[in-house]
Short mmCIF file of C-alpha atoms in Angstrom, two decimals:
data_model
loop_
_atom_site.label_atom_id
_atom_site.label_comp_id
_atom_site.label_asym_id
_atom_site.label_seq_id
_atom_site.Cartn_x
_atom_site.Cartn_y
_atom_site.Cartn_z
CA UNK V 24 346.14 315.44 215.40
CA UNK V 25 342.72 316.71 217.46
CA UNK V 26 340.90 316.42 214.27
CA UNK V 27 342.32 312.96 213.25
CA UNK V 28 341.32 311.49 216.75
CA UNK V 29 337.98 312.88 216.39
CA UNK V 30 336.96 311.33 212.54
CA UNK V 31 338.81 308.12 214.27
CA UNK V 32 336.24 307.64 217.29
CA UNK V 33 333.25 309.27 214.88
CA UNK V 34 334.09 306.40 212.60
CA UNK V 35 334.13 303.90 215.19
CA UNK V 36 330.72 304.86 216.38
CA UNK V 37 329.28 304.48 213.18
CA UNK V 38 330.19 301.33 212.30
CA UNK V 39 329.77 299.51 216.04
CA UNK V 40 326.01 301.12 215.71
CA UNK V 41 326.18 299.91 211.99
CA UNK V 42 326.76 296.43 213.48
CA UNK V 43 324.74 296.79 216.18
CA UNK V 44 321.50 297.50 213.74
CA UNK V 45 322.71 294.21 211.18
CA UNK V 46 322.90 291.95 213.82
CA UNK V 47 319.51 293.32 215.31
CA UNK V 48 318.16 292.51 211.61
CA UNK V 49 319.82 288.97 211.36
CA UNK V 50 317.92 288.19 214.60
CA UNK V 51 314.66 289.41 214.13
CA UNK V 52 314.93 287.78 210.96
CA UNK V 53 315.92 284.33 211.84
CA UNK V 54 312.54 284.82 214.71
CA UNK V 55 310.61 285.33 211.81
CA UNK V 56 311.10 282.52 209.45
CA UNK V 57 312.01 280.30 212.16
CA UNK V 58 308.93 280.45 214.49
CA UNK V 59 307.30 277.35 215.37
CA UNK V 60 304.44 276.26 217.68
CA UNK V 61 305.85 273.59 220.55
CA UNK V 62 304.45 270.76 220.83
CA UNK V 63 304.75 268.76 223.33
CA UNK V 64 304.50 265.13 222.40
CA UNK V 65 302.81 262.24 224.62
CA UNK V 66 303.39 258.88 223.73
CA UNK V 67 301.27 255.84 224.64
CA UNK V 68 300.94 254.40 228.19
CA UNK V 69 303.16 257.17 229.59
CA UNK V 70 301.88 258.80 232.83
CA UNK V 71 301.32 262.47 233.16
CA UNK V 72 302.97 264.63 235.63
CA UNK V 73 300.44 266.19 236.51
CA UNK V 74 297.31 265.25 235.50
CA UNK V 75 293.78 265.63 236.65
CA UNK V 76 293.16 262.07 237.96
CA UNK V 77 296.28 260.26 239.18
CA UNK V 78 297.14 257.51 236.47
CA UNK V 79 297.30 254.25 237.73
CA UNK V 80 295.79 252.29 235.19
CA UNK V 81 292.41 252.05 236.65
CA UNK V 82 290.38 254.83 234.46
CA UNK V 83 291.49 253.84 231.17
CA UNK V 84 294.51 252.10 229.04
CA UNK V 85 296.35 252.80 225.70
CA UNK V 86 297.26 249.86 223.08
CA UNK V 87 301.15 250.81 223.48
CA UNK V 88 301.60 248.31 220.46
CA UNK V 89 299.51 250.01 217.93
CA UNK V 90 301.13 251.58 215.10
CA UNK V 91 299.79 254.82 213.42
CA UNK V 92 298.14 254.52 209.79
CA UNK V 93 298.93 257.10 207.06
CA UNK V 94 296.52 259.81 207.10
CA UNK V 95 294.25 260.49 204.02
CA UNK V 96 294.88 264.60 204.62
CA UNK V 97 296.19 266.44 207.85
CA UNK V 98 292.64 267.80 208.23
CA UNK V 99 289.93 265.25 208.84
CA UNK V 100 286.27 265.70 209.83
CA UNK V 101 285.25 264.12 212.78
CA UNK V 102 282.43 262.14 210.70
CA UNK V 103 285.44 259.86 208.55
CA UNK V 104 284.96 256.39 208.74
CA UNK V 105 287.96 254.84 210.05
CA UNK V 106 289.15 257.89 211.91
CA UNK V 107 289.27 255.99 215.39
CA UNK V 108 289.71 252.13 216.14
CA UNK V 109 287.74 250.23 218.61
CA UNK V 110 288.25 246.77 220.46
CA UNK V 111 285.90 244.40 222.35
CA UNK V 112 288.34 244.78 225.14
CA UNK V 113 286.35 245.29 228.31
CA UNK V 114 287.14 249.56 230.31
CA UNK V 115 289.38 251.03 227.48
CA UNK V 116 287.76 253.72 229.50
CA UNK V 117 285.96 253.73 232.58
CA UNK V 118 283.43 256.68 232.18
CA UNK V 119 281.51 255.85 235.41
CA UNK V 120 284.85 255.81 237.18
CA UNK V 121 285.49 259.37 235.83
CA UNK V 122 282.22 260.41 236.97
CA UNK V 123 282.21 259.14 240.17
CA UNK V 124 285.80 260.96 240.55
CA UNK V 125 284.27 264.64 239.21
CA UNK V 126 281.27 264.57 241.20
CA UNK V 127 283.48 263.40 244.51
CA UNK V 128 282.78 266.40 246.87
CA UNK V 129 286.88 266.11 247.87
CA UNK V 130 287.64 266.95 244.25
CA UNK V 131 285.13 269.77 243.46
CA UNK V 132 288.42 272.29 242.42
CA UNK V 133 289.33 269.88 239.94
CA UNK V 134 285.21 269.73 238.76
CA UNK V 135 285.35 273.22 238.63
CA UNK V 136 288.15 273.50 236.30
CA UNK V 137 287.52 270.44 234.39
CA UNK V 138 283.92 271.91 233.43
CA UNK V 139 284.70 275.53 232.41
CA UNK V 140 287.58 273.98 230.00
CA UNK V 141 284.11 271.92 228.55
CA UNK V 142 282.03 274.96 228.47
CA UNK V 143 279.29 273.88 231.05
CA UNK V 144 278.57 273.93 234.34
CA UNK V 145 279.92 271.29 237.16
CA UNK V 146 276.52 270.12 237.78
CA UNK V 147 275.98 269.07 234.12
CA UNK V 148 279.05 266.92 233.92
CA UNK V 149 277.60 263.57 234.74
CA UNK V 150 275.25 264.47 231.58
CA UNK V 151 277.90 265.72 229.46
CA UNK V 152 280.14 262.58 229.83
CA UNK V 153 277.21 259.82 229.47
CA UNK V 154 277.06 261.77 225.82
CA UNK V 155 281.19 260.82 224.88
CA UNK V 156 282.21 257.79 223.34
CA UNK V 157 285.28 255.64 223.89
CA UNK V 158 287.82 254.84 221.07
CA UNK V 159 291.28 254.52 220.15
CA UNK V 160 293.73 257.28 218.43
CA UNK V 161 294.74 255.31 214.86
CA UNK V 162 296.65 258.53 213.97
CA UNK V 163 299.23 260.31 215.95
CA UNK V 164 296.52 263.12 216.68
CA UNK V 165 297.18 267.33 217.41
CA UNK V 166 295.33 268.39 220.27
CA UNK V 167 294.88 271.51 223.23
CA UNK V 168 295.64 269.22 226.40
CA UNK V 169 295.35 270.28 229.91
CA UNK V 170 297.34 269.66 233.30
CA UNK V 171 296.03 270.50 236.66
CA UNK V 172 298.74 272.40 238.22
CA UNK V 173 298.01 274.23 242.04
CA UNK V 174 294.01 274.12 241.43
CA UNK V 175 294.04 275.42 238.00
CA UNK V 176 294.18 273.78 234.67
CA UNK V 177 296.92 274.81 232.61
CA UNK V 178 296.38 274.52 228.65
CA UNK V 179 299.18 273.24 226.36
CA UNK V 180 299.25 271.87 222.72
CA UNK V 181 299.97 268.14 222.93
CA UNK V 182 300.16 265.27 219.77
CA UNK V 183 298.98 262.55 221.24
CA UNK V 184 300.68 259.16 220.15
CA UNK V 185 298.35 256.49 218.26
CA UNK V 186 296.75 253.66 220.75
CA UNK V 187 295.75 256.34 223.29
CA UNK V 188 292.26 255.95 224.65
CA UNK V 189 290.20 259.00 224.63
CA UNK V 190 286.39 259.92 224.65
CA UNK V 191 284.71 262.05 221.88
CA UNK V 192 282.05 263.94 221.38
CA UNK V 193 279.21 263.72 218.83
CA UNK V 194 281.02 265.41 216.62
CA UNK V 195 283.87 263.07 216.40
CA UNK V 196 286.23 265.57 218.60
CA UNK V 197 288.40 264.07 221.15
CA UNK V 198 287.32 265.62 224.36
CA UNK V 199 289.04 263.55 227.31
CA UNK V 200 292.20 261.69 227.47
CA UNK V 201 291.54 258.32 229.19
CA UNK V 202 293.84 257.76 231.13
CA UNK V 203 294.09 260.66 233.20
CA UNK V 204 290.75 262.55 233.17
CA UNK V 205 292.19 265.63 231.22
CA UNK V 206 289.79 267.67 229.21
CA UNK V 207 290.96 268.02 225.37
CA UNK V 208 289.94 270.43 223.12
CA UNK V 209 290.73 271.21 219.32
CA UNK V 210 294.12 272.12 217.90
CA UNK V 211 293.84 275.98 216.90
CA UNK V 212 297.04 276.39 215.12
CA UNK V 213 298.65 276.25 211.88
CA UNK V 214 299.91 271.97 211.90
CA UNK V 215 302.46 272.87 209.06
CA UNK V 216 304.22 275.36 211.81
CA UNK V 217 304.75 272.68 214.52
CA UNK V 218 307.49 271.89 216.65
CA UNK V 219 307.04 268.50 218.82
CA UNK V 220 309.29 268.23 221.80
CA UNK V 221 309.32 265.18 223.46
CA UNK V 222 310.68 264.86 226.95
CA UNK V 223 309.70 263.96 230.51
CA UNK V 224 309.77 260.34 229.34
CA UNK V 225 307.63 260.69 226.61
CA UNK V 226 310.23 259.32 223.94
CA UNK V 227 310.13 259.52 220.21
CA UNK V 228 308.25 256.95 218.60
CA UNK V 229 309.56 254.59 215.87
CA UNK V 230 306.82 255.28 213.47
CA UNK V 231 306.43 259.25 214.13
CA UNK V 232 306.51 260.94 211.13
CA UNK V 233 305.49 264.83 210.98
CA UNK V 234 303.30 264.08 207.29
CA UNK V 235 301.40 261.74 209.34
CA UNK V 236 299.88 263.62 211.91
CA UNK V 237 296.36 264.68 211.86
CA UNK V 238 293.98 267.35 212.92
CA UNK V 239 290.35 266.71 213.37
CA UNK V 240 287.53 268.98 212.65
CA UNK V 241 283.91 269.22 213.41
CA UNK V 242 282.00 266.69 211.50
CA UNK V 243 279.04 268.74 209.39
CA UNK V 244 276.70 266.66 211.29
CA UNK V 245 276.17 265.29 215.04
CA UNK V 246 276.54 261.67 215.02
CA UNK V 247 274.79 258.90 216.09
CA UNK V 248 277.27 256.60 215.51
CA UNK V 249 280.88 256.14 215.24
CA UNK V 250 282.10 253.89 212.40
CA UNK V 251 285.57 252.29 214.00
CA UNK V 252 287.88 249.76 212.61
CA UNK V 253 288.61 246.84 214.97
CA UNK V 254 292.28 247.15 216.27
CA UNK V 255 292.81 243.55 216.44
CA UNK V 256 291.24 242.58 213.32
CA UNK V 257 291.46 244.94 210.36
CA UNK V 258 288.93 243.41 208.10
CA UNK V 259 286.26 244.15 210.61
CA UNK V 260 284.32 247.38 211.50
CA UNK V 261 282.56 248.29 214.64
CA UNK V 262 279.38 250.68 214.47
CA UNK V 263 279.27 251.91 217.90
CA UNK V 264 276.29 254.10 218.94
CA UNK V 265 277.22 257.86 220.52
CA UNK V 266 277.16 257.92 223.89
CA UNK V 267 277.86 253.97 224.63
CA UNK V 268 280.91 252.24 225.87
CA UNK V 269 280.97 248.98 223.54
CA UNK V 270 277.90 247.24 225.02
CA UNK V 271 275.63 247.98 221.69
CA UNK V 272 278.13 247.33 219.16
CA UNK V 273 277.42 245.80 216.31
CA UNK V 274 280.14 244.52 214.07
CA UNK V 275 280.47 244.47 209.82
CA UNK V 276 282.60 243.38 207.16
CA UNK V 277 285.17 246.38 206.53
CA UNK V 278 286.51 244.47 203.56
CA UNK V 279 283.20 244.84 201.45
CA UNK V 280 283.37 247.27 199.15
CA UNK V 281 280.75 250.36 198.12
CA UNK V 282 280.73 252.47 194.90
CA UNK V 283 281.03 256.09 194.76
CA UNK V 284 278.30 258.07 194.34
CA UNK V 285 277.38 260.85 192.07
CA UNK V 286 278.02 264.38 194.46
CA UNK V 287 278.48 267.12 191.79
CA UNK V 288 276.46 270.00 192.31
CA UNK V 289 276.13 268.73 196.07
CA UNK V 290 278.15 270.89 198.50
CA UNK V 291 281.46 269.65 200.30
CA UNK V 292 279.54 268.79 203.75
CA UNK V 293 276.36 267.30 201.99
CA UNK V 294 278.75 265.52 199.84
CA UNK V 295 281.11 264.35 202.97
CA UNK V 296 278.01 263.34 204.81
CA UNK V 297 277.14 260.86 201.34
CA UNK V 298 280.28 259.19 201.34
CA UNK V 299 279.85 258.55 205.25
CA UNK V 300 277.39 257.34 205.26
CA UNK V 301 278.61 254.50 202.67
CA UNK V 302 282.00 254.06 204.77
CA UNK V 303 283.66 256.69 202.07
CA UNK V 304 286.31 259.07 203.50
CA UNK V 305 286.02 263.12 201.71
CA UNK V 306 289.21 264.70 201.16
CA UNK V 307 290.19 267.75 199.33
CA UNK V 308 293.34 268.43 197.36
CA UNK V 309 293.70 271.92 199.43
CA UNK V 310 292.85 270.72 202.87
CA UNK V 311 289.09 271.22 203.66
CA UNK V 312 287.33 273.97 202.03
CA UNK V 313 284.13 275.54 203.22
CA UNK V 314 281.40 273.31 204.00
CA UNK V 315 279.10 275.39 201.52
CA UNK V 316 281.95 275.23 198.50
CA UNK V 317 280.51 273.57 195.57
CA UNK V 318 281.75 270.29 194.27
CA UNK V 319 282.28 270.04 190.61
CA UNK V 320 283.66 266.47 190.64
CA UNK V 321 285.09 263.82 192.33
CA UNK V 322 288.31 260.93 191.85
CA UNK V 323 288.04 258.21 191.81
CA UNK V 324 284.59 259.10 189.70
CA UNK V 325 280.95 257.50 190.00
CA UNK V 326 280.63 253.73 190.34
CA UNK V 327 284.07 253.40 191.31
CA UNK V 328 284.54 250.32 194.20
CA UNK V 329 286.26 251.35 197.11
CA UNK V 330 287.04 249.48 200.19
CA UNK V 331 285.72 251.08 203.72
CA UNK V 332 287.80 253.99 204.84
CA UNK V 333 288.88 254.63 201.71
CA UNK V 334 289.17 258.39 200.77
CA UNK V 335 287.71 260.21 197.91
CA UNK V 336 288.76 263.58 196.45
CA UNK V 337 286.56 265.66 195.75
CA UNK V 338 287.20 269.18 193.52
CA UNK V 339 285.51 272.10 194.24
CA UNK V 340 284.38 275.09 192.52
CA UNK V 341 285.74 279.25 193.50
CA UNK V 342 284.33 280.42 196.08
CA UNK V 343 280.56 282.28 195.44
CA UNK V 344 279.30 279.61 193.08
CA UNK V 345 276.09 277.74 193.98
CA UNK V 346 276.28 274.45 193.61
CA UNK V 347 275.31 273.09 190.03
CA UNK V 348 275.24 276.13 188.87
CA UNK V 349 276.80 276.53 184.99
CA UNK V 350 279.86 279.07 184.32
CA UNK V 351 278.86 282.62 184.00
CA UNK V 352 278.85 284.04 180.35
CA UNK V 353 280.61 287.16 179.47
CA UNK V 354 277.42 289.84 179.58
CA UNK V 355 278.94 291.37 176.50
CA UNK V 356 277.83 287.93 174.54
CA UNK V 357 274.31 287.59 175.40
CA UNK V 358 271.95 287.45 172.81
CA UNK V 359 269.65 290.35 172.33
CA UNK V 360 266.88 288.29 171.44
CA UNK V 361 264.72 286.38 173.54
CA UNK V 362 265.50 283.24 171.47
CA UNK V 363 267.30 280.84 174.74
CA UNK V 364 268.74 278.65 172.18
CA UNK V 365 271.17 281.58 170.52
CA UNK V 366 274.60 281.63 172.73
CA UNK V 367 276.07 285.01 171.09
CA UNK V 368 274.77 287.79 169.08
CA UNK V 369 273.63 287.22 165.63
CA UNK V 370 274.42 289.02 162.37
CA UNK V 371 272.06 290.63 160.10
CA UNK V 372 271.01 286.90 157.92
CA UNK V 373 267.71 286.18 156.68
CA UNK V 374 267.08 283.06 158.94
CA UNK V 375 267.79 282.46 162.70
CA UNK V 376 268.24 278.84 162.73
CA UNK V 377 272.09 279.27 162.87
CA UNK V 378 273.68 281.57 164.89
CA UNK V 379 276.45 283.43 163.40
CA UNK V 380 279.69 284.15 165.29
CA UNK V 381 281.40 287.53 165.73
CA UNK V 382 284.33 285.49 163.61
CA UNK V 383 284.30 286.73 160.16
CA UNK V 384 285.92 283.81 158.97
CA UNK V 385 282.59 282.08 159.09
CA UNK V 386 279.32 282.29 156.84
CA UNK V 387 275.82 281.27 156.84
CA UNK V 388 275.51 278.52 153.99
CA UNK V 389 271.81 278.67 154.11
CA UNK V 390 271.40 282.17 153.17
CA UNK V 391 272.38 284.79 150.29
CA UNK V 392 273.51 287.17 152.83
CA UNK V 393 276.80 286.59 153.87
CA UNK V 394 277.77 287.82 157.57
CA UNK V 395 279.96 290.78 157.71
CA UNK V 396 280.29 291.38 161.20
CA UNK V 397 283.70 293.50 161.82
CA UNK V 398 285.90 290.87 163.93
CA UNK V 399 287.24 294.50 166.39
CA UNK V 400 283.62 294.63 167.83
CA UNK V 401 281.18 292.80 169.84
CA UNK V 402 278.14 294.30 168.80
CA UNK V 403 275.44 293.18 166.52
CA UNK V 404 275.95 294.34 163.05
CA UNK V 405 273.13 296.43 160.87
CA UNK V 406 269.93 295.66 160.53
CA UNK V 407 270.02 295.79 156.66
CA UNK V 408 269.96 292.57 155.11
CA UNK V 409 272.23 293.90 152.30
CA UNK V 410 275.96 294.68 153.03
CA UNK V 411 277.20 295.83 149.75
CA UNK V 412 278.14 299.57 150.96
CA UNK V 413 280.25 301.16 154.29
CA UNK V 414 278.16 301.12 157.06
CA UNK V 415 280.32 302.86 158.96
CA UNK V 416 279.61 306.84 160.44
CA UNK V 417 282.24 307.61 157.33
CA UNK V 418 283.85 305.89 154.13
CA UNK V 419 286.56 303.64 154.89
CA UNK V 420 288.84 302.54 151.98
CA UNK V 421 290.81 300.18 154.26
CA UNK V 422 291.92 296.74 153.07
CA UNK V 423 288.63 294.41 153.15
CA UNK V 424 288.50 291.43 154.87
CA UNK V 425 287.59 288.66 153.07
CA UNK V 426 285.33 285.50 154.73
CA UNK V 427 285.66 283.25 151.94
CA UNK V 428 287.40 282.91 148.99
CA UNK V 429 285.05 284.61 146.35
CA UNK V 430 285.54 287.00 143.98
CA UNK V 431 285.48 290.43 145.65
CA UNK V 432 283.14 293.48 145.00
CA UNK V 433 283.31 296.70 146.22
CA UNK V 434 281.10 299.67 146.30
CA UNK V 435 282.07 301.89 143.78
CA UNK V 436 280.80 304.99 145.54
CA UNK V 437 279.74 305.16 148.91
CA UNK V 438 276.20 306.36 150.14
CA UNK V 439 275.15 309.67 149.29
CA UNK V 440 273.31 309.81 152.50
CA UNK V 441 275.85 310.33 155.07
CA UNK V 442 275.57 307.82 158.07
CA UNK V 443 275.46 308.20 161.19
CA UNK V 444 276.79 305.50 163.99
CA UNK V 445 275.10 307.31 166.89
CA UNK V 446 272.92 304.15 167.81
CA UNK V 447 272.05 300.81 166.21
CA UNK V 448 268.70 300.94 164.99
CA UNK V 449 267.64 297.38 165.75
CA UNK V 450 269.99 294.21 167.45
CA UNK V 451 268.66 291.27 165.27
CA UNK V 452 265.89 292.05 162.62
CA UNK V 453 262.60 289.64 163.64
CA UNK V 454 260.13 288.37 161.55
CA UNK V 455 257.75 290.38 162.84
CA UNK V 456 259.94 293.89 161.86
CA UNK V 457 263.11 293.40 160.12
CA UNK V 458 264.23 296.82 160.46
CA UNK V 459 263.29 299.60 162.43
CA UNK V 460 264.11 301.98 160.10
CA UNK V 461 261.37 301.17 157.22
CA UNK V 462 258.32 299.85 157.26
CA UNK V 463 259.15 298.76 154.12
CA UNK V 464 262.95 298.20 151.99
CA UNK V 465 264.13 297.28 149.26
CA UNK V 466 264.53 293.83 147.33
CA UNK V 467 268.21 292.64 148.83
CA UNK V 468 271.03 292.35 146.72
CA UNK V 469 271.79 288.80 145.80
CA UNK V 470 273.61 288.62 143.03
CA UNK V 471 276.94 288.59 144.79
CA UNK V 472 277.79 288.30 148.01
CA UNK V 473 279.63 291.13 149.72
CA UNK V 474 281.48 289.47 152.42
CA UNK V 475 284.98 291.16 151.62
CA UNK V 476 283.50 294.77 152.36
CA UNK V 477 284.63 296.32 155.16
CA UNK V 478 282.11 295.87 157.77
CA UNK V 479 280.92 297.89 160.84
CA UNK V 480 278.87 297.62 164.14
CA UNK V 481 277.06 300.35 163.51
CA UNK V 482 273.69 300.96 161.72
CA UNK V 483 272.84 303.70 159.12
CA UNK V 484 270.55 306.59 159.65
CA UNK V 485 269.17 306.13 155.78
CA UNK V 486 265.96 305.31 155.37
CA UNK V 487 266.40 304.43 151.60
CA UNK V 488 269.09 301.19 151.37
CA UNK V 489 271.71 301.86 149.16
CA UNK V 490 272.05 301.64 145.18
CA UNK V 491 273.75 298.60 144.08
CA UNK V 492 277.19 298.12 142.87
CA UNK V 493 278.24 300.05 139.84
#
């Protein structure tokens, strides 16, 4: 009975520790494929709790009402025409307002916080914001967002909601949020891997959807201006200078159309900066690749009409290639002459005007010589212009292959010389020295061409040629 009682509890230790250790794995593996980045959503025109300057409206307002557009890609460049919206609505933001608030001796905790989240000093903030420009979200944007919470600023991912009024640098990075004075910086996490919580008021949005939401990179290039669409009328575009607030604006038609231009061999940030210039957004099938990739293409193509804003996709070439430059070749093909225009070694014919393939299906029809190169190798064939005996290091009696349909002949006997395959004696015989074997050789064999001999890559150590065929 002792030793009953004892397997009993043995066994129930096992398996509780046996449970113990599945569930442990069921956990850790549910963390694993589960885990997200929160987000904390902030929708239009709703206050922050605790934000660097109190938000009552008189630094800067949202457009509540606008809706977001559908994004081109998830990734866009700060340089994208169309990116932000503008209106001729007087203090969107009020950047002297925010200055005078930074530089207020009463709030110099808040400047110092507000300026080491910028990367400069507090005396260089007046500078730094007369360099930002005002403009409108038109996509629900990611972003890293900051409260000011007990004199420090606290950093937390945020989407903010299309309409929101923020400030960006020349690079086309949103770097303040209007409304409240906080300092933004870019979104440094995966956006597929997202989780957007929205609470303390901030509500879900009618026209959030997760495929719509965009990150924004560094554009390639600083800008001097910011092409905008016009909020309250689509069909025109606002070119606002860096660094102004609306006063230098100067409106076009967003409805005229521009053709694509011709960007292969150009890399993907020369090729982005073309197509802004002409109002063209650059996308990439695979998000945005290196700004030194190559591009090998573009669709729509060259010449196509496309309306401002419009995106482009552009194709790109494996990383390493230089732009333009043509696909490698496979060194065991190159030509061993120094004739450019032959794309693959040459067999042992009489003339050089056609270059012969390592395919023994194939023949020159200019000359007597048929090619015999063995199909196994890659190497030139012999420098003999006759082929009507083995060239291999030993006789082969193995079935022939035959090029073309012609009435086979074989070599009776095979050399009396025996061969050797050590090295080839020449790659392609030249006018200048057919063979490097001979000064001289012998007439060639015509009367019959030997193409369904069994042919080798390597070259024979005889200095005689062969006899012909019996």
């Amino acid at each position: 009975m002792t030793i009953h009682a004892c397997l009993l509890r043995t066994g129930k230790t096992v398996v509780r520790r046996l449970a113990v250790v599945l569930a442990a794995a069921v956990i850790l593996s549910g963390c694993t494929e589960q885990r997200l980045f929160a987000v904390k959503a902030v929708a239009a025109g709703v206050p922050s709790l605790a934000p660097f300057f109190e938000e009552d409206g008189s630094l800067g307002t949202d457009e509540t009402k606008l809706r977001p557009e559908q994004a081109h890609s998830g990734l866009q460049q700060g340089n994208t025409p169309g990116l932000y919206g503008g209106t001729q609505k007087p203090k969107v933001c009020d950047v002297d307002r925010l200055k005078d608030f930074l530089t207020d001796p009463r709030n110099r905790q808040k400047a110092r916080e507000w300026a080491r989240i910028v990367g400069i000093t507090p005396d260089r903030i007046e500078g730094y914001i007369d360099d930002l420009t005002p403009v409108l979200l038109r996509h629900d944007t990611l972003v890293k967002n900051h409260d000011y919470k007990k004199g420090k600023a606290v950093a937390f991912d945020a989407l903010l909601e299309a309409g929101i009024a923020v400030l960006v640098n020349d690079q086309g990075l949103p770097a303040v949020k209007c409304s409240c004075g906080n300092p933004l910086q870019s979104f440094d996490k995966d956006p597929e891997k997202i989780s957007v919580k929205f609470e303390d008021g901030n509500k879900k949005w009618d026209s959030y959807e997760k495929s719509d939401v965009v990150t924004v990179k560094p554009s390639p290039q600083p800008l001097e201006q910011i092409a905008l669409i016009d909020v309250d009328d689509p069909d025109q575009g606002i070119n606002r200078p860096v660094g102004s607030s609306g006063e230098n604006d100067e409106p076009f038609d967003a409805t005229k159309q521009h053709a694509v231009p011709r960007v292969t061999g150009m890399t993907f940030d020369q090729a982005s900066q073309r197509l802004s210039e002409l109002g063209l957004a650059a996308m990439s099938s695979d998000g945005l690749p290196s700004g030194d990739a190559a591009v090998t293409g573009s669709d729509p193509g060259p010449g196509t009409e496309l309306r401002f804003g419009e995106a482009v996709t552009l194709s790109v070439a494996d990383d390493g290639e230089e732009p333009g430059t043509p696909p490698k070749s496979d060194p065991s093909k190159e030509p061993s002459t120094d004739d450019p225009a032959s794309d693959d070694p040459t067999t042992v014919g009489p003339t050089t005007d056609d270059p012969t393939t390592d395919d023994p299906s194939t023949s020159d029809p200019t000359t007597e010589d048929p090619d015999t190169d063995d199909p196994d190798t890659g190497d030139p064939s012999s420098s003999e212009p006759t082929t009507d005996r083995p060239t291999t290091g030993e006789p082969t009696t193995s079935e022939p292959t035959t090029a073309v349909p012609t009435t086979p002949t074989t070599s009776s006997t095979p050399p009396t010389v025996e061969p050797t395959s050590a090295e080839p004696t020449s790659a392609e015989p030249t006018s200048a020295d057919p063979t490097s074997v001979e000064p001289t050789r012998s007439e060639p064999v015509t009367s019959e061409p030997s193409s369904s001999e069994p042919g080798s890559s390597g070259a024979p150590a005889s200095a005689e040629p062969a006899a012909g065929p019996a």
